[in-house]
Short mmCIF file of N, CA and C in Angstrom, two decimals:
data_model
loop_
_atom_site.label_atom_id
_atom_site.label_comp_id
_atom_site.label_asym_id
_atom_site.label_seq_id
_atom_site.Cartn_x
_atom_site.Cartn_y
_atom_site.Cartn_z
N UNK A 1 16.71 -30.84 -10.34
CA UNK A 1 15.61 -29.94 -8.80
C UNK A 1 16.67 -28.76 -9.31
N UNK A 2 17.92 -28.07 -10.28
CA UNK A 2 17.55 -26.56 -10.60
C UNK A 2 17.26 -25.36 -11.30
N UNK A 3 16.06 -26.44 -12.22
CA UNK A 3 15.13 -25.83 -13.35
C UNK A 3 14.14 -24.69 -12.49
N UNK A 4 13.90 -25.90 -11.12
CA UNK A 4 12.71 -26.01 -10.39
C UNK A 4 12.81 -24.90 -9.81
N UNK A 5 14.24 -24.52 -8.29
CA UNK A 5 14.99 -24.01 -8.13
C UNK A 5 14.78 -22.17 -9.12
N UNK A 6 15.51 -22.68 -10.21
CA UNK A 6 15.53 -21.51 -11.35
C UNK A 6 14.21 -20.56 -11.51
N UNK A 7 13.12 -21.26 -12.25
CA UNK A 7 11.99 -20.50 -11.91
C UNK A 7 11.14 -19.84 -10.74
N UNK A 8 11.54 -20.77 -9.45
CA UNK A 8 10.30 -20.31 -8.59
C UNK A 8 11.01 -18.45 -8.25
N UNK A 9 12.11 -18.66 -8.13
CA UNK A 9 13.09 -17.55 -8.47
C UNK A 9 12.98 -16.19 -9.62
N UNK A 10 12.62 -16.64 -10.63
CA UNK A 10 12.17 -15.79 -11.40
C UNK A 10 10.75 -15.78 -11.25
N UNK A 11 10.11 -15.98 -10.64
CA UNK A 11 8.91 -16.16 -10.08
C UNK A 11 8.53 -14.94 -8.81
N UNK A 12 8.87 -15.58 -7.90
CA UNK A 12 9.45 -14.75 -6.95
C UNK A 12 9.93 -12.96 -6.97
N UNK A 13 10.79 -13.26 -7.96
CA UNK A 13 11.83 -11.98 -8.47
C UNK A 13 10.28 -10.68 -10.02
N UNK A 14 9.50 -11.57 -9.90
CA UNK A 14 8.72 -10.92 -10.79
C UNK A 14 7.76 -10.56 -10.08
N UNK A 15 6.88 -10.91 -8.41
CA UNK A 15 6.13 -10.88 -7.12
C UNK A 15 6.93 -9.26 -6.52
N UNK A 16 7.68 -9.41 -6.50
CA UNK A 16 8.74 -8.11 -6.28
C UNK A 16 8.74 -7.48 -6.89
N UNK A 17 8.85 -6.84 -8.34
CA UNK A 17 8.76 -6.17 -8.36
C UNK A 17 7.27 -6.14 -9.41
N UNK A 18 6.60 -6.61 -8.72
CA UNK A 18 5.01 -6.60 -9.58
C UNK A 18 4.45 -5.59 -7.38
N UNK A 19 4.89 -5.68 -6.63
CA UNK A 19 4.79 -5.31 -5.22
C UNK A 19 5.09 -4.29 -5.94
N UNK A 20 6.01 -3.46 -6.00
CA UNK A 20 7.41 -3.03 -6.01
C UNK A 20 6.72 -1.59 -7.07
N UNK A 21 5.70 -1.98 -7.74
CA UNK A 21 5.65 -1.20 -9.14
C UNK A 21 4.10 -0.18 -7.98
N UNK A 22 3.41 -1.43 -7.49
CA UNK A 22 1.88 -1.23 -6.03
C UNK A 22 2.38 0.59 -5.78
N UNK A 23 2.95 -0.15 -4.79
CA UNK A 23 4.65 0.48 -3.79
C UNK A 23 4.46 2.74 -4.91
N UNK A 24 5.02 2.10 -5.43
CA UNK A 24 5.59 3.51 -6.26
C UNK A 24 4.18 4.12 -7.04
N UNK A 25 4.03 3.97 -7.31
CA UNK A 25 2.36 4.21 -8.02
C UNK A 25 1.67 5.24 -6.63
N UNK A 26 1.67 4.74 -5.26
CA UNK A 26 0.89 4.68 -4.53
C UNK A 26 1.21 6.02 -3.87
N UNK A 27 3.39 5.74 -3.95
CA UNK A 27 3.86 6.89 -3.63
C UNK A 27 3.70 7.74 -4.09
N UNK A 28 3.49 8.20 -5.82
CA UNK A 28 3.88 9.16 -6.68
C UNK A 28 3.11 9.57 -6.71
N UNK A 29 1.07 8.86 -5.68
CA UNK A 29 -0.12 9.69 -6.20
C UNK A 29 0.12 10.19 -4.86
N UNK A 30 0.33 10.20 -4.49
CA UNK A 30 0.36 10.73 -3.37
C UNK A 30 1.54 12.19 -2.82
N UNK A 31 2.61 11.74 -3.59
CA UNK A 31 3.17 13.09 -3.32
C UNK A 31 2.20 14.17 -4.82
N UNK A 32 1.91 13.10 -6.07
CA UNK A 32 1.77 14.53 -6.71
C UNK A 32 -0.13 15.20 -6.19
N UNK A 33 -0.92 14.72 -5.53
CA UNK A 33 -1.91 15.54 -4.93
C UNK A 33 -1.58 16.07 -3.39
N UNK A 34 -0.57 15.61 -3.07
CA UNK A 34 0.23 16.94 -1.94
C UNK A 34 0.37 18.43 -2.51
N UNK A 35 1.10 17.82 -3.85
CA UNK A 35 1.94 19.18 -4.91
C UNK A 35 0.76 20.05 -5.60
N UNK A 36 -0.52 19.31 -6.06
CA UNK A 36 -1.42 19.56 -6.26
C UNK A 36 -2.86 20.12 -5.51
N UNK A 37 -2.99 20.21 -4.30
CA UNK A 37 -3.34 20.99 -3.03
C UNK A 37 -2.84 22.21 -2.99
N UNK A 38 -2.20 22.23 -3.28
CA UNK A 38 -0.93 23.46 -2.31
C UNK A 38 -1.23 24.76 -4.06
N UNK A 39 -0.85 24.35 -5.17
CA UNK A 39 -0.65 24.82 -6.72
C UNK A 39 -1.94 25.44 -6.23
N UNK A 40 -2.25 26.30 -7.42
CA UNK A 40 -3.23 27.15 -7.81
C UNK A 40 -3.71 26.67 -9.46
N UNK A 41 -5.01 26.85 -8.97
CA UNK A 41 -5.77 25.61 -9.91
C UNK A 41 -5.33 25.63 -11.54
N UNK A 42 -4.53 27.71 -11.61
CA UNK A 42 -4.71 27.48 -13.70
C UNK A 42 -3.28 26.23 -13.55
N UNK A 43 -2.40 26.57 -12.90
CA UNK A 43 -1.75 25.11 -12.93
C UNK A 43 -1.19 24.10 -11.86
N UNK A 44 -2.36 23.46 -11.04
CA UNK A 44 -2.53 22.34 -10.66
C UNK A 44 -2.15 21.18 -11.32
N UNK A 45 -2.37 21.30 -12.91
CA UNK A 45 -1.98 19.76 -13.25
C UNK A 45 -0.52 19.72 -14.18
N UNK A 46 -0.04 20.77 -13.85
CA UNK A 46 1.15 20.01 -14.19
C UNK A 46 2.28 20.96 -12.95
N UNK A 47 1.95 21.31 -11.79
CA UNK A 47 3.00 21.12 -10.14
C UNK A 47 2.04 19.55 -10.46
N UNK A 48 1.17 18.14 -10.22
CA UNK A 48 0.90 17.35 -10.13
C UNK A 48 1.44 16.51 -10.79
N UNK A 49 1.78 16.52 -11.73
CA UNK A 49 2.75 15.75 -13.41
C UNK A 49 3.78 15.31 -11.67
N UNK A 50 4.36 17.09 -12.49
CA UNK A 50 5.65 17.07 -12.02
C UNK A 50 6.37 16.51 -10.78
N UNK A 51 5.24 16.78 -9.71
CA UNK A 51 5.77 15.80 -8.14
C UNK A 51 5.43 14.28 -8.58
N UNK A 52 4.34 13.64 -9.02
CA UNK A 52 4.33 12.71 -9.65
C UNK A 52 5.17 11.48 -9.83
N UNK A 53 6.02 12.10 -11.27
CA UNK A 53 6.71 11.73 -11.56
C UNK A 53 8.38 11.98 -11.52
N UNK A 54 8.64 12.56 -9.63
CA UNK A 54 9.81 13.61 -9.48
C UNK A 54 10.18 12.10 -8.98
N UNK A 55 10.14 11.05 -8.67
CA UNK A 55 10.79 10.71 -7.85
C UNK A 55 10.91 8.84 -8.45
N UNK A 56 10.22 8.44 -9.73
CA UNK A 56 10.25 8.08 -9.90
C UNK A 56 11.42 7.25 -10.67
N UNK A 57 12.19 5.95 -10.81
CA UNK A 57 13.22 6.20 -11.92
C UNK A 57 12.84 5.83 -12.84
N UNK A 58 13.94 6.35 -14.06
CA UNK A 58 13.41 6.34 -15.45
C UNK A 58 12.76 4.54 -15.89
N UNK A 59 12.89 3.67 -15.39
CA UNK A 59 12.22 2.65 -16.06
C UNK A 59 10.87 2.55 -15.52
N UNK A 60 10.31 3.10 -14.57
CA UNK A 60 9.12 3.73 -14.05
C UNK A 60 8.53 4.61 -14.85
N UNK A 61 9.75 5.80 -14.81
CA UNK A 61 8.86 7.28 -15.79
C UNK A 61 8.67 6.46 -17.04
N UNK A 62 8.78 5.53 -17.52
CA UNK A 62 8.62 5.63 -18.97
C UNK A 62 7.37 4.85 -18.94
N UNK A 63 6.15 6.00 -19.96
CA UNK A 63 5.61 5.40 -20.01
C UNK A 63 4.05 5.98 -18.61
N UNK A 64 4.13 6.54 -17.31
CA UNK A 64 4.16 6.82 -16.71
C UNK A 64 2.80 7.62 -16.91
N UNK A 65 1.31 7.74 -16.33
CA UNK A 65 0.41 8.59 -16.48
C UNK A 65 0.22 8.72 -15.12
N UNK A 66 0.18 10.67 -15.75
CA UNK A 66 -0.30 11.14 -14.40
C UNK A 66 -0.30 12.32 -14.77
N UNK A 67 -1.84 12.45 -13.19
CA UNK A 67 -2.76 13.61 -13.57
C UNK A 67 -3.67 14.19 -12.11
N UNK A 68 -4.20 15.58 -11.91
CA UNK A 68 -4.85 15.45 -11.68
C UNK A 68 -6.13 16.32 -11.51
N UNK A 69 -7.49 16.21 -10.84
CA UNK A 69 -8.65 16.77 -11.62
C UNK A 69 -8.92 16.73 -9.79
N UNK A 70 -10.31 18.19 -9.56
CA UNK A 70 -10.82 19.08 -8.36
C UNK A 70 -12.32 18.66 -8.37
N UNK A 71 -12.91 18.68 -7.81
CA UNK A 71 -13.93 18.90 -7.44
C UNK A 71 -14.80 19.20 -6.52
N UNK A 72 -15.72 20.33 -5.71
CA UNK A 72 -16.01 20.28 -4.75
C UNK A 72 -15.36 20.97 -3.72
N UNK A 73 -13.85 21.21 -4.06
CA UNK A 73 -12.88 21.69 -2.99
C UNK A 73 -12.07 20.26 -3.21
N UNK A 74 -12.11 19.44 -3.51
CA UNK A 74 -11.02 17.74 -3.70
C UNK A 74 -10.60 17.90 -4.37
N UNK A 75 -9.45 17.15 -4.22
CA UNK A 75 -8.04 17.34 -5.86
C UNK A 75 -8.27 15.89 -5.29
N UNK A 76 -7.86 15.05 -6.92
CA UNK A 76 -7.45 13.52 -6.43
C UNK A 76 -6.73 13.25 -7.81
N UNK A 77 -5.38 12.43 -7.86
CA UNK A 77 -5.14 12.22 -8.28
C UNK A 77 -4.71 10.14 -8.71
N UNK A 78 -4.11 10.82 -9.87
CA UNK A 78 -4.19 9.07 -10.43
C UNK A 78 -2.67 8.96 -11.52
N UNK A 79 -2.58 7.49 -10.98
CA UNK A 79 -1.08 7.36 -11.01
C UNK A 79 -0.70 6.72 -12.34
N UNK A 80 -0.56 5.83 -13.26
CA UNK A 80 -0.63 4.10 -13.77
C UNK A 80 0.93 4.23 -14.81
N UNK A 81 0.83 2.88 -13.82
CA UNK A 81 2.69 2.96 -14.47
C UNK A 81 2.40 1.10 -14.98
N UNK A 82 3.61 1.23 -16.14
CA UNK A 82 3.47 -0.37 -16.40
C UNK A 82 4.69 -1.26 -15.48
N UNK A 83 4.79 -2.40 -15.26
CA UNK A 83 5.02 -3.82 -14.21
C UNK A 83 6.77 -3.83 -15.41
N UNK A 84 7.39 -3.62 -15.13
CA UNK A 84 8.52 -4.42 -15.86
C UNK A 84 9.01 -5.90 -15.80
N UNK A 85 9.14 -6.66 -16.96
CA UNK A 85 9.50 -7.51 -17.08
C UNK A 85 11.19 -8.51 -16.34
N UNK A 86 10.88 -8.85 -15.59
CA UNK A 86 12.87 -8.87 -15.26
C UNK A 86 12.99 -8.40 -14.51
N UNK A 87 13.57 -6.79 -15.79
CA UNK A 87 14.49 -6.04 -15.75
C UNK A 87 14.18 -4.32 -16.17
N UNK A 88 13.97 -4.10 -15.09
CA UNK A 88 13.42 -2.95 -14.96
C UNK A 88 13.71 -1.84 -16.65
N UNK A 89 12.86 -1.16 -16.87
CA UNK A 89 13.56 -0.22 -18.04
C UNK A 89 13.79 -1.08 -19.57
N UNK A 90 13.32 -2.29 -20.14
CA UNK A 90 13.61 -2.93 -20.68
C UNK A 90 12.12 -3.12 -21.00
N UNK A 91 11.27 -3.99 -20.96
CA UNK A 91 9.85 -4.29 -21.93
C UNK A 91 8.76 -4.01 -20.34
N UNK A 92 7.41 -4.56 -20.94
CA UNK A 92 6.40 -4.41 -19.49
C UNK A 92 5.63 -5.25 -20.31
N UNK A 93 5.06 -5.24 -19.36
CA UNK A 93 3.53 -6.60 -19.22
C UNK A 93 2.48 -5.02 -18.97
N UNK A 94 1.20 -5.53 -20.26
CA UNK A 94 0.70 -5.25 -20.82
C UNK A 94 -0.63 -4.74 -19.86
N UNK A 95 -0.48 -4.38 -19.10
CA UNK A 95 -1.03 -4.00 -17.86
C UNK A 95 -0.64 -2.70 -17.00
N UNK A 96 -1.46 -2.37 -16.42
CA UNK A 96 -1.37 -1.00 -15.80
C UNK A 96 -1.62 -1.12 -14.54
N UNK A 97 -0.84 -0.38 -13.52
CA UNK A 97 -0.64 -0.69 -11.84
C UNK A 97 -1.46 0.01 -11.84
N UNK A 98 -2.57 0.75 -11.33
CA UNK A 98 -2.69 2.04 -10.27
C UNK A 98 -3.01 2.40 -8.67
N UNK A 99 -2.23 4.48 -8.63
CA UNK A 99 -2.16 4.61 -7.29
C UNK A 99 -3.28 5.83 -7.22
N UNK A 100 -4.36 5.59 -6.23
CA UNK A 100 -5.29 7.32 -6.32
C UNK A 100 -4.91 7.60 -4.71
N UNK A 101 -5.02 9.06 -5.26
CA UNK A 101 -4.83 8.99 -3.89
C UNK A 101 -5.72 11.04 -3.66
N UNK A 102 -6.26 11.21 -3.01
CA UNK A 102 -6.88 12.46 -2.40
C UNK A 102 -6.67 13.34 -1.49
N UNK A 103 -7.55 14.91 -1.78
CA UNK A 103 -6.92 15.64 -0.45
C UNK A 103 -7.97 17.05 -0.50
N UNK A 104 -8.16 17.55 0.06
CA UNK A 104 -8.67 18.71 -0.14
C UNK A 104 -7.72 19.92 -0.39
N UNK A 105 -8.46 20.96 -1.44
CA UNK A 105 -7.05 21.59 -1.61
C UNK A 105 -7.18 22.99 -0.72
N UNK A 106 -6.45 23.83 -1.12
CA UNK A 106 -5.08 24.28 -0.11
C UNK A 106 -5.29 25.24 -0.38
N UNK A 107 -5.37 25.61 -2.05
CA UNK A 107 -5.16 26.68 -2.24
C UNK A 107 -6.59 27.58 -3.62
N UNK A 108 -7.08 27.94 -3.20
CA UNK A 108 -8.66 27.99 -3.76
C UNK A 108 -8.75 29.16 -5.12
N UNK A 109 -8.17 29.80 -5.40
CA UNK A 109 -7.19 30.91 -6.12
C UNK A 109 -7.24 30.14 -7.93
#
């Protein structure tokens, strides 16, 4: 019975990490688009990337992909994070969790 309980706990923990990664990706995209809308077009991508990575811990920041694009006065941020296997900061699953956000641009320079 003990192996069954341990396997169940490991699978539950992995599900928690997967859900937490989705939460982090969504929050990072929100932060990125918020910074991107307030920045001038010339520095928008850099501001977006910095804000998207700012609140991520080192385990999720490693390999993270953050970017913004602007079209028709609308800024879209996209964030891609790797899902860790059991312990954040060791190895990752070979798929990426994505988060997206969008907002109307504030700065038009």
